[in-house]
Coordinates of C-alpha atoms and ligand atoms in Angstrom, one line a residue:
M496 CA 4.6 8.9 13.4
K497 CA 3.8 8.5 9.7
F498 CA 1.3 10.7 7.9
G499 CA -0.3 9.5 4.7
G500 CA -1.1 11.4 1.5
T501 CA -4.6 12.6 2.6
S502 CA -3.3 13.7 5.9
V503 CA -0.8 16.0 4.2
G504 CA -3.1 16.7 1.2
D505 CA -3.3 20.5 1.5
G506 CA -2.5 23.4 3.8
P507 CA -5.3 23.0 6.3
R508 CA -4.6 19.3 6.7
V509 CA -0.9 19.9 7.3
R510 CA -2.0 22.3 10.0
K511 CA -3.9 19.4 11.7
V512 CA -0.7 17.3 11.3
V513 CA 1.3 20.0 13.0
E514 CA -1.1 20.0 16.0
I515 CA -0.8 16.3 16.4
I516 CA 3.1 16.5 16.3
R517 CA 3.2 19.5 18.7
E518 CA 1.0 17.6 21.2
A519 CA 3.1 14.4 20.9
A520 CA 6.5 16.2 21.1
R521 CA 5.6 17.5 24.6
E522 CA 5.6 13.9 25.8
S523 CA 8.5 12.3 23.9
E524 CA 11.1 12.5 21.2
L525 CA 9.6 11.7 17.8
V526 CA 10.5 11.2 14.2
V527 CA 7.9 12.1 11.5
V528 CA 7.6 10.3 8.2
V529 CA 5.5 11.8 5.4
S530 CA 3.9 10.5 2.2
A531 CA 3.5 12.7 -0.9
M532 CA 0.4 14.8 -0.9
S533 CA -2.5 12.6 -2.1
G534 CA -2.5 11.9 -5.8
V535 CA 0.9 13.5 -6.4
T536 CA 2.8 10.2 -6.9
N537 CA 0.3 9.1 -9.5
R538 CA 0.7 12.4 -11.3
L539 CA 4.5 12.1 -11.2
I540 CA 4.4 8.6 -12.6
E541 CA 2.0 9.9 -15.3
A542 CA 4.6 12.6 -16.2
A543 CA 7.3 10.0 -16.4
K544 CA 5.2 7.9 -18.8
Q545 CA 4.3 10.9 -20.9
A546 CA 8.0 11.8 -21.0
E547 CA 8.8 8.3 -22.3
A548 CA 6.2 8.7 -25.0
G549 CA 7.8 12.0 -25.9
N550 CA 4.8 14.2 -24.9
R551 CA 6.7 17.3 -23.7
G552 CA 3.5 19.4 -23.4
A553 CA 1.8 16.9 -21.2
V554 CA 4.8 16.7 -18.9
E555 CA 5.0 20.5 -18.6
A556 CA 1.2 20.6 -17.8
I557 CA 1.6 18.1 -15.0
F558 CA 4.6 19.9 -13.4
E559 CA 2.6 23.2 -13.6
E560 CA -0.3 21.7 -11.9
L561 CA 1.9 20.1 -9.1
R562 CA 3.8 23.4 -8.7
D563 CA 0.5 25.3 -8.2
R564 CA -0.7 22.7 -5.7
H565 CA 2.4 22.8 -3.6
H566 CA 2.7 26.6 -3.7
A567 CA -0.9 26.9 -2.6
A568 CA -0.1 24.7 0.5
V569 CA 3.0 26.8 1.3
S570 CA 1.1 30.1 0.9
S571 CA -1.6 28.9 3.3
L572 CA 0.9 27.6 5.9
I573 CA 3.9 30.0 5.9
R574 CA 3.7 33.6 7.0
S575 CA 7.3 34.4 7.8
I576 CA 8.9 36.0 4.7
P577 CA 12.5 34.5 5.1
M578 CA 10.9 31.0 5.7
W579 CA 8.6 31.5 2.6
G580 CA 11.7 32.4 0.5
R581 CA 13.7 29.5 1.7
I582 CA 10.9 26.8 1.2
N583 CA 10.1 28.2 -2.2
R584 CA 13.8 27.9 -3.2
E585 CA 13.9 24.3 -2.0
L586 CA 10.7 23.4 -3.8
R587 CA 12.0 25.1 -7.0
Q588 CA 15.2 23.0 -6.9
I589 CA 13.2 19.7 -6.6
F590 CA 10.9 20.7 -9.4
E591 CA 13.8 21.6 -11.6
E592 CA 15.4 18.2 -10.9
G593 CA 12.2 16.4 -11.8
E594 CA 12.0 18.4 -15.1
R595 CA 15.6 17.5 -15.9
L596 CA 14.9 13.9 -15.3
C597 CA 11.8 14.0 -17.6
Q598 CA 13.8 15.9 -20.3
G599 CA 16.4 13.1 -20.2
T600 CA 13.6 10.6 -20.6
I601 CA 12.0 12.5 -23.5
F602 CA 15.5 12.6 -25.1
L603 CA 16.1 8.9 -24.7
R604 CA 12.5 7.8 -25.2
E605 CA 13.3 5.4 -22.5
L606 CA 12.1 5.3 -18.8
T607 CA 14.7 3.4 -16.9
P608 CA 13.7 1.9 -13.5
R609 CA 16.2 4.2 -11.9
A610 CA 14.7 7.3 -13.5
H611 CA 11.1 6.1 -12.7
D612 CA 12.0 5.9 -9.0
S613 CA 13.7 9.3 -9.0
I614 CA 10.7 10.9 -10.6
A615 CA 8.2 9.1 -8.4
S616 CA 10.1 10.1 -5.3
L617 CA 9.7 13.9 -5.8
G618 CA 6.3 14.1 -4.0
E619 CA 7.8 12.9 -0.7
R620 CA 10.7 15.2 -1.1
L621 CA 8.3 18.1 -1.5
S622 CA 5.9 17.2 1.3
A623 CA 8.7 16.6 3.8
R624 CA 10.0 20.2 3.2
I625 CA 6.5 21.7 3.5
V626 CA 5.7 19.8 6.8
A627 CA 9.1 20.7 8.3
A628 CA 8.6 24.3 7.4
A629 CA 5.0 24.3 8.9
L630 CA 6.5 22.9 12.1
A631 CA 9.1 25.6 12.2
E632 CA 6.4 28.2 11.5
S633 CA 4.6 27.0 14.6
G634 CA 7.8 27.5 16.7
M635 CA 9.1 24.0 16.7
K636 CA 12.6 23.0 15.7
S637 CA 12.5 20.7 12.7
E638 CA 14.5 19.5 9.8
A639 CA 13.5 17.7 6.5
V640 CA 15.6 14.6 5.9
D641 CA 15.7 12.6 2.7
A642 CA 15.4 8.9 3.5
T643 CA 18.2 8.3 0.9
E644 CA 20.4 9.2 3.8
L645 CA 18.8 6.7 6.2
V646 CA 17.1 3.7 4.6
I647 CA 19.7 1.6 2.8
T648 CA 18.2 -0.9 0.4
D649 CA 19.0 -3.5 -2.2
S650 CA 18.9 -2.3 -5.8
C651 CA 15.5 -3.6 -6.8
H652 CA 14.0 -0.4 -8.1
G653 CA 10.3 -0.1 -7.6
S654 CA 10.1 -2.6 -4.6
A655 CA 13.4 -2.3 -2.8
D656 CA 14.0 -4.2 0.5
P657 CA 15.9 -2.5 3.3
L658 CA 19.2 -3.7 4.7
A659 CA 18.8 -3.6 8.5
D660 CA 22.3 -3.1 9.8
P661 CA 23.4 -0.2 7.5
T662 CA 20.0 1.4 8.0
R663 CA 20.3 1.2 11.8
Q664 CA 23.8 2.8 11.6
R665 CA 22.6 5.6 9.4
C666 CA 19.6 6.3 11.7
E667 CA 21.8 6.4 14.7
S668 CA 24.3 8.8 13.2
R669 CA 21.9 11.1 11.4
L670 CA 18.7 11.1 13.4
R671 CA 19.8 10.4 17.0
P672 CA 21.7 13.8 17.2
L673 CA 18.7 15.7 15.9
L674 CA 16.5 14.0 18.5
Q675 CA 19.0 14.9 21.2
Q676 CA 18.9 18.6 20.2
G677 CA 15.1 18.6 20.4
I678 CA 14.8 18.8 16.6
V679 CA 11.9 16.9 14.9
P680 CA 13.2 15.1 11.8
V681 CA 10.6 15.0 9.0
V682 CA 11.7 12.1 6.8
T683 CA 10.5 11.3 3.3
G684 CA 8.5 8.0 3.2
F685 CA 8.6 5.6 0.3
I686 CA 12.3 6.3 -0.5
G687 CA 15.6 4.6 0.2
A688 CA 19.0 4.4 -1.5
T689 CA 21.5 1.6 -2.3
T690 CA 24.8 1.5 -0.6
E691 CA 26.2 3.4 -3.6
G692 CA 23.7 6.2 -3.0
R693 CA 21.3 5.4 -5.9
L694 CA 17.7 6.4 -5.0
T695 CA 15.2 3.5 -4.8
T696 CA 11.6 3.2 -3.8
L697 CA 10.0 0.6 -1.5
G698 CA 6.8 0.1 -3.7
R699 CA 3.5 2.0 -4.0
G700 CA 2.1 2.8 -0.6
G701 CA 5.5 2.1 0.9
S702 CA 5.6 5.0 3.4
D703 CA 4.0 2.7 6.0
Y704 CA 6.9 0.4 5.6
S705 CA 9.4 3.4 5.9
A706 CA 7.8 4.2 9.3
T707 CA 8.3 0.7 10.7
I708 CA 11.8 0.5 9.2
L709 CA 12.8 3.7 11.1
G710 CA 10.8 2.6 14.2
A711 CA 12.8 -0.7 14.3
A712 CA 16.1 1.0 13.5
L713 CA 15.7 3.5 16.3
D714 CA 14.2 1.1 18.9
A715 CA 11.1 3.2 19.1
D716 CA 8.5 2.7 21.8
E717 CA 5.8 2.7 19.2
V718 CA 5.0 3.5 15.6
I719 CA 1.8 5.4 14.7
I720 CA 0.4 5.4 11.2
W721 CA -1.9 8.4 10.9
T722 CA -4.4 8.0 8.1
D723 CA -7.8 8.9 6.9
V724 CA -9.8 6.2 8.6
D725 CA -10.2 5.2 12.3
G726 CA -7.8 2.3 12.1
L727 CA -7.6 -1.1 10.6
M728 CA -11.2 -2.0 10.0
T729 CA -13.2 -5.3 9.6
A730 CA -13.4 -4.6 5.9
D731 CA -12.6 -1.9 3.4
P732 CA -15.2 0.8 4.5
R733 CA -15.6 1.8 0.9
L734 CA -17.0 -1.6 0.1
V735 CA -18.7 -2.7 3.3
P736 CA -20.9 -0.1 5.0
G737 CA -20.9 -0.7 8.7
A738 CA -17.3 -1.9 8.7
A739 CA -16.0 -1.5 12.3
T740 CA -12.6 -0.5 13.7
I741 CA -10.6 -3.4 15.1
T742 CA -9.4 -2.5 18.6
E743 CA -6.4 -4.8 18.8
I744 CA -5.0 -7.4 16.4
S745 CA -1.8 -9.4 16.1
Y746 CA 1.1 -8.7 13.7
R747 CA 0.2 -11.9 11.9
E748 CA -3.4 -11.1 11.3
A749 CA -2.7 -7.5 10.3
A750 CA 0.0 -8.7 7.9
E751 CA -2.5 -11.1 6.3
L752 CA -5.0 -8.4 5.9
A753 CA -2.4 -6.1 4.3
H754 CA -1.0 -8.8 2.1
F755 CA -4.5 -9.6 0.7
G756 CA -5.4 -6.0 0.0
A757 CA -6.2 -3.9 3.1
K758 CA -4.8 -0.8 1.5
V759 CA -4.4 1.0 4.9
L760 CA -1.2 -0.9 5.5
H761 CA 1.6 -1.6 2.9
P762 CA 1.9 -5.4 2.8
K763 CA 5.5 -5.3 4.1
T764 CA 4.8 -3.0 7.0
L765 CA 4.9 -5.6 9.7
R766 CA 8.1 -7.2 8.5
A767 CA 10.3 -4.6 9.9
V768 CA 8.9 -4.9 13.4
T769 CA 8.4 -8.6 13.7
Q770 CA 11.7 -9.2 15.4
C771 CA 11.7 -6.2 17.8
G772 CA 8.0 -6.4 18.7
V773 CA 7.3 -2.6 18.6
P774 CA 3.6 -1.9 18.9
L775 CA 2.1 -0.3 15.9
W776 CA -1.0 2.0 16.0
I777 CA -3.3 3.0 13.1
R778 CA -5.1 6.2 13.9
N779 CA -7.2 8.9 12.2
T780 CA -5.5 12.3 11.6
F781 CA -8.9 13.9 11.3
F782 CA -10.2 12.4 14.6
P783 CA -7.1 12.2 16.8
E784 CA -9.2 11.7 19.9
R785 CA -10.3 8.3 18.7
P786 CA -8.2 5.4 19.9
G787 CA -7.5 3.6 16.6
T788 CA -6.2 0.1 16.2
R789 CA -3.3 -1.4 18.2
V790 CA -1.2 -4.0 16.4
T791 CA 0.9 -6.1 18.7
P792 CA 2.9 -9.3 18.4
D793 CA 0.1 -11.5 19.9
G794 CA -3.1 -9.4 19.4
S795 CA -6.0 -9.3 21.8
P796 CA -6.2 -12.1 24.3
A797 CA -9.8 -12.6 23.1
G798 CA -8.2 -14.9 20.6
A799 CA -9.7 -17.1 17.9
G800 CA -12.2 -16.2 15.2
V801 CA -12.7 -14.0 12.1
K802 CA -11.2 -10.5 12.5
G803 CA -11.5 -9.0 9.1
L804 CA -12.2 -9.5 5.4
T805 CA -10.3 -8.2 2.4
A806 CA -10.5 -8.3 -1.3
M807 CA -8.1 -7.8 -4.2
S808 CA -9.6 -7.2 -7.7
D809 CA -6.5 -6.2 -9.5
V810 CA -5.5 -9.8 -10.0
A811 CA -5.6 -12.5 -12.7
L812 CA -6.3 -16.2 -12.6
I813 CA -4.0 -18.5 -14.6
T814 CA -5.1 -22.0 -15.1
V815 CA -2.5 -24.6 -16.2
G816 CA -4.0 -28.0 -16.8
G817 CA -6.4 -30.3 -18.4
S818 CA -5.9 -33.7 -20.1
G819 CA -3.0 -32.4 -22.2
L820 CA -0.8 -32.1 -19.1
V821 CA -1.6 -35.5 -17.6
G822 CA 1.7 -37.4 -17.4
V823 CA 3.8 -34.3 -18.1
P824 CA 6.7 -34.4 -15.5
D825 CA 7.1 -31.8 -12.8
V826 CA 4.4 -29.4 -14.0
L827 CA 4.3 -27.7 -10.5
G828 CA 8.1 -27.2 -10.3
R829 CA 8.3 -25.8 -13.9
T830 CA 5.3 -23.5 -13.3
F831 CA 7.0 -22.0 -10.3
A832 CA 10.4 -21.7 -11.9
T833 CA 8.6 -19.8 -14.7
T834 CA 6.7 -17.4 -12.5
A835 CA 9.9 -16.7 -10.6
S836 CA 11.8 -16.1 -13.8
V837 CA 9.4 -13.3 -14.7
R838 CA 9.2 -12.0 -11.1
A839 CA 5.5 -12.6 -10.7
S840 CA 4.5 -13.1 -7.1
V841 CA 1.9 -15.8 -6.8
L842 CA -0.8 -14.6 -4.5
L843 CA -2.8 -17.8 -4.3
L844 CA -2.4 -21.3 -5.5
S845 CA -4.7 -24.3 -5.7
Q846 CA -3.9 -27.6 -7.2
S847 CA -5.9 -30.7 -7.8
S848 CA -3.6 -33.7 -8.0
S849 CA -5.7 -36.1 -10.1
Q850 CA -4.9 -34.2 -13.2
N851 CA -2.1 -31.7 -13.5
D852 CA -4.6 -28.8 -12.8
I853 CA -3.1 -25.8 -11.2
C854 CA -4.8 -22.5 -10.5
L855 CA -2.6 -19.5 -9.7
V856 CA -3.4 -15.9 -9.0
V857 CA -1.0 -13.2 -9.8
P858 CA -1.2 -9.4 -9.8
S859 CA -2.8 -8.2 -13.2
S860 CA 0.2 -6.0 -13.8
V861 CA 2.3 -9.2 -14.4
A862 CA -0.4 -11.4 -15.9
E863 CA 0.5 -11.0 -19.6
R864 CA 4.2 -11.7 -19.2
T865 CA 3.5 -14.7 -16.9
I866 CA 1.1 -16.4 -19.3
E867 CA 3.5 -15.8 -22.2
A868 CA 6.3 -17.4 -20.3
L869 CA 4.2 -20.4 -19.2
R870 CA 3.1 -21.0 -22.8
T871 CA 6.7 -20.9 -23.9
E872 CA 7.7 -23.3 -21.1
F873 CA 5.1 -25.9 -22.0
T874 CA 5.1 -25.4 -25.8
R875 CA 6.7 -28.8 -26.6
D876 CA 4.5 -30.7 -24.1
L877 CA 1.4 -29.3 -25.6
A878 CA 2.4 -29.3 -29.3
H879 CA 0.0 -32.0 -30.2
E880 CA -2.8 -31.1 -28.0
K881 CA -6.0 -29.4 -29.2
G882 CA -7.5 -26.4 -27.4
E883 CA -5.9 -24.1 -24.9
H884 CA -4.4 -25.5 -21.7
I885 CA -2.9 -22.4 -20.2
I886 CA -5.7 -19.9 -19.7
L887 CA -5.8 -16.4 -18.4
D888 CA -8.9 -14.9 -16.7
K889 CA -8.8 -11.2 -15.6
T890 CA -12.4 -11.0 -14.4
V891 CA -11.7 -12.6 -11.0
A892 CA -10.9 -11.3 -7.5
I893 CA -9.4 -12.9 -4.3
V894 CA -11.5 -12.5 -1.2
T895 CA -9.8 -13.4 2.1
V896 CA -11.2 -14.1 5.6
V897 CA -8.5 -13.4 8.2
G898 CA -8.5 -14.4 11.8
K899 CA -6.6 -16.4 14.5
D900 CA -6.6 -20.2 14.9
M901 CA -9.2 -20.8 12.3
R902 CA -8.2 -24.4 11.4
G903 CA -10.5 -27.0 12.6
S904 CA -13.2 -24.5 13.5
E905 CA -16.4 -24.3 11.5
I906 CA -15.4 -21.1 9.9
A907 CA -14.6 -22.6 6.4
S908 CA -18.0 -24.3 6.3
R909 CA -19.8 -21.1 7.3
V910 CA -18.0 -19.3 4.5
F911 CA -19.0 -21.8 1.9
A912 CA -22.6 -21.9 3.2
T913 CA -22.9 -18.1 3.2
L914 CA -21.5 -17.8 -0.4
G915 CA -23.8 -20.6 -1.5
R916 CA -26.8 -18.8 0.0
E917 CA -25.9 -15.6 -1.9
N918 CA -25.4 -17.5 -5.2
V919 CA -21.7 -16.5 -5.3
N920 CA -19.9 -18.9 -7.5
L921 CA -16.7 -20.2 -5.9
I922 CA -14.0 -20.7 -8.5
A923 CA -11.1 -21.9 -6.3
T924 CA -10.1 -21.8 -2.7
A925 CA -7.0 -22.0 -0.6
Q926 CA -6.4 -22.2 3.1
G927 CA -3.0 -21.2 4.5
S928 CA -1.3 -23.6 6.9
S929 CA -0.9 -20.7 9.1
E930 CA -4.6 -21.1 10.2
C931 CA -4.8 -17.4 9.7
N932 CA -6.6 -17.1 6.4
I933 CA -9.0 -18.7 4.0
S934 CA -8.9 -17.2 0.5
F935 CA -11.2 -17.9 -2.4
I936 CA -11.5 -16.7 -5.9
V937 CA -14.8 -15.3 -7.1
K938 CA -15.9 -13.1 -10.1
Q939 CA -15.1 -9.5 -9.6
Q940 CA -18.8 -8.6 -9.8
D941 CA -19.5 -10.8 -6.8
V942 CA -16.9 -9.3 -4.5
Q943 CA -19.2 -6.7 -2.7
T944 CA -21.9 -9.3 -2.2
A945 CA -19.4 -11.8 -0.8
L946 CA -17.9 -9.3 1.6
Y947 CA -21.1 -7.9 2.8
A948 CA -22.7 -11.4 3.4
M949 CA -19.7 -12.6 5.3
H950 CA -19.4 -9.4 7.3
Q951 CA -23.0 -10.1 8.5
E952 CA -22.4 -13.9 9.0
F953 CA -19.5 -13.3 11.3
Q954 CA -21.1 -10.3 12.9
L955 CA -18.1 -8.1 12.3
G956 CA -19.8 -4.8 11.9
A957 CA -21.0 -2.2 14.3
A958 CA -24.2 -1.3 12.4
D959 CA -24.8 -4.0 9.9
S960 CA -28.4 -3.2 9.1
R961 CA -28.1 -1.8 5.5
P962 CA -29.6 -3.7 2.6
L963 CA -27.4 -5.9 0.4
P964 CA -25.9 -4.2 -2.6
V965 CA -27.9 -5.5 -5.7
R966 CA -26.2 -7.4 -8.5
G967 CA -27.3 -8.1 -12.0
V968 CA -27.8 -6.6 -15.4
G969 CA -30.0 -3.6 -15.7
V970 CA -30.4 -3.2 -11.9
A971 CA -29.1 -0.2 -10.0
R972 CA -25.9 -1.0 -8.1
A973 CA -24.9 0.9 -4.9
T974 CA -21.4 2.0 -4.3
W975 CA -20.4 3.3 -0.9
Y976 CA -17.8 5.9 -0.3
Y977 CA -16.2 6.8 2.9
E978 CA -15.0 10.4 3.1
S979 CA -14.0 12.5 6.1
G980 CA -15.6 10.0 8.5
Q981 CA -19.0 10.2 6.7
Q982 CA -20.5 7.3 4.7
T983 CA -22.3 8.3 1.6
A984 CA -23.8 6.3 -1.2
S985 CA -24.0 6.8 -4.9
A986 CA -25.8 4.6 -7.3
D987 CA -24.9 4.1 -11.0
Ligands
LIG123 P1 -2.6 6.8 3.4 O1 -2.7 7.9 2.4 O2 -2.9 7.4 4.8 O3 -1.5 5.9 3.4 P2 -4.3 4.9 2.2 O4 -5.3 5.5 1.2 O5 -3.1 4.2 1.6 O6 -4.0 6.0 3.2 O7 -5.0 3.8 3.0 C1 -6.2 4.2 3.8 C2 -7.4 3.7 3.0 O8 -7.4 2.2 3.0 C3 -8.7 4.0 3.7 O9 -9.2 5.2 3.3 C4 -9.6 2.9 3.2 O10 -10.4 3.3 2.2 C5 -8.7 1.8 2.7 N1 -8.9 0.5 3.3 C6 -9.0 -0.7 2.6 N2 -9.1 -1.7 3.5 C7 -9.2 -1.2 4.7 C8 -9.3 -1.8 6.0 N3 -9.5 -3.1 6.2 N4 -9.3 -0.9 7.1 C9 -9.1 0.4 6.9 N5 -8.9 1.0 5.7 C10 -9.0 0.2 4.7
LIG124 N1 3.5 8.3 -2.2 C1 3.7 6.9 -2.4 C2 2.6 6.3 -3.2 O1 1.6 7.0 -3.5 C3 4.0 6.2 -1.1 C4 2.8 6.3 0.0 O2 1.9 7.1 -0.2 O3 2.9 5.6 0.9 O4 2.7 5.2 -3.5
LIG125 MG1 -1.0 4.3 2.2

């Protein structure tokens, strides 16, 4: 069972988590994976950046704030004096380690990827201790375990990939004996270590992946991701009021939704269970009586059709093309070699073959370095050309329609007709050969309209009766928030 940041966000929430674990532990052995308390990883990364900039005061202020927040959680959860003393000692050691890492960074004025990972990992190390202590306080046997002991990864700091065999061996030797003794291990999500023992992280939001890595390594009967919504939904409930919980979905469809921006699952989550076929559940910590979403190798027998919609706005469109590149050899091959050389993952690609026109979408975090590298690659070819042939646009978003067996059906034409009706300008589109997704690029300001209109067109929602959000200059624009199971609107 994995509990996300909001689920362990403060003392009362951890108490709910303890109830869920107690109930489940009556039925079977279980391993718990926890995220950092919500917002903590962001603050730690901010501290690391402030340290790199030499802002000692800002670093101290962040650590002070984090200390207060964690101690408040401990005070509300732990009554036993010896336990209180022990947990506070453990937290103090972790905070001291973090401060030492930041001091080193201030001294060097350099934030290495290794130090970045070590600082970012502190939140999980703190929350695992707090949850383990809260379980012990409620009378259960539990032990906090750092995933550096369990999840063995490559050395790609910031987005490490697990190595299955050594991870399995570590889980067997470290976790199995705990389970046999009736002890509930509380493992830090997000973290791993190389074979040499250097701490790595799996990428932002990576605790979901930690859960499936451990589930696969231990041949679990199931993996449950406990979060702050009812399951995997037909669209991001913050953007589409009336988004409904999907009852059952295939690995493939869920992976597509996650890959194209459904934040509820880390994009790599399904990778770890693809071979072993362990069912995955997504459920609501705050409404544990609700069934949630079941993710299985084949999904529901009901089969084909649109299951959900996603959008990614933190992306940039790079266009390589125009008359200047006509006749230039191997534009596609060179473009990809260049994106690979700067480690930019291409999220979407569309090419028109008449001219050498290529549209590619990359995460905005790598946009600048990708465009620089491409301009360098084609400098000679474009030396005598006027105008710009390699163009960056950061005002776009990818919207993706996900479902099973969509090829050959009328879904693409319905998508285009719907967007046309809503005056949403389609910049480019791509359909995966997997038949599982149709993605298209639109302006960021059109995302909500596009999602909402398609949600209605494919009748995905439970209660799709709210008015369309309004677009346009000088017109009020509604934003929907989803908090604690309640939808509320705010206008700006
Ligand atoms: P956790 O802290 O539990 O890992 P996250 O914040 O990472 O939770 O992910 C849960 C959030 O993902 C939800 O609160 C919701 O706003 C967002 N989300 C985006 N797309 C979807 C979707 N299709 N289904 C469910 N939630 C989604
Ligand atoms: N705490 C980490 C993050 O914020 C991992 C996670 O929450 O899954 O990215
Ligand atoms: Mg998450």
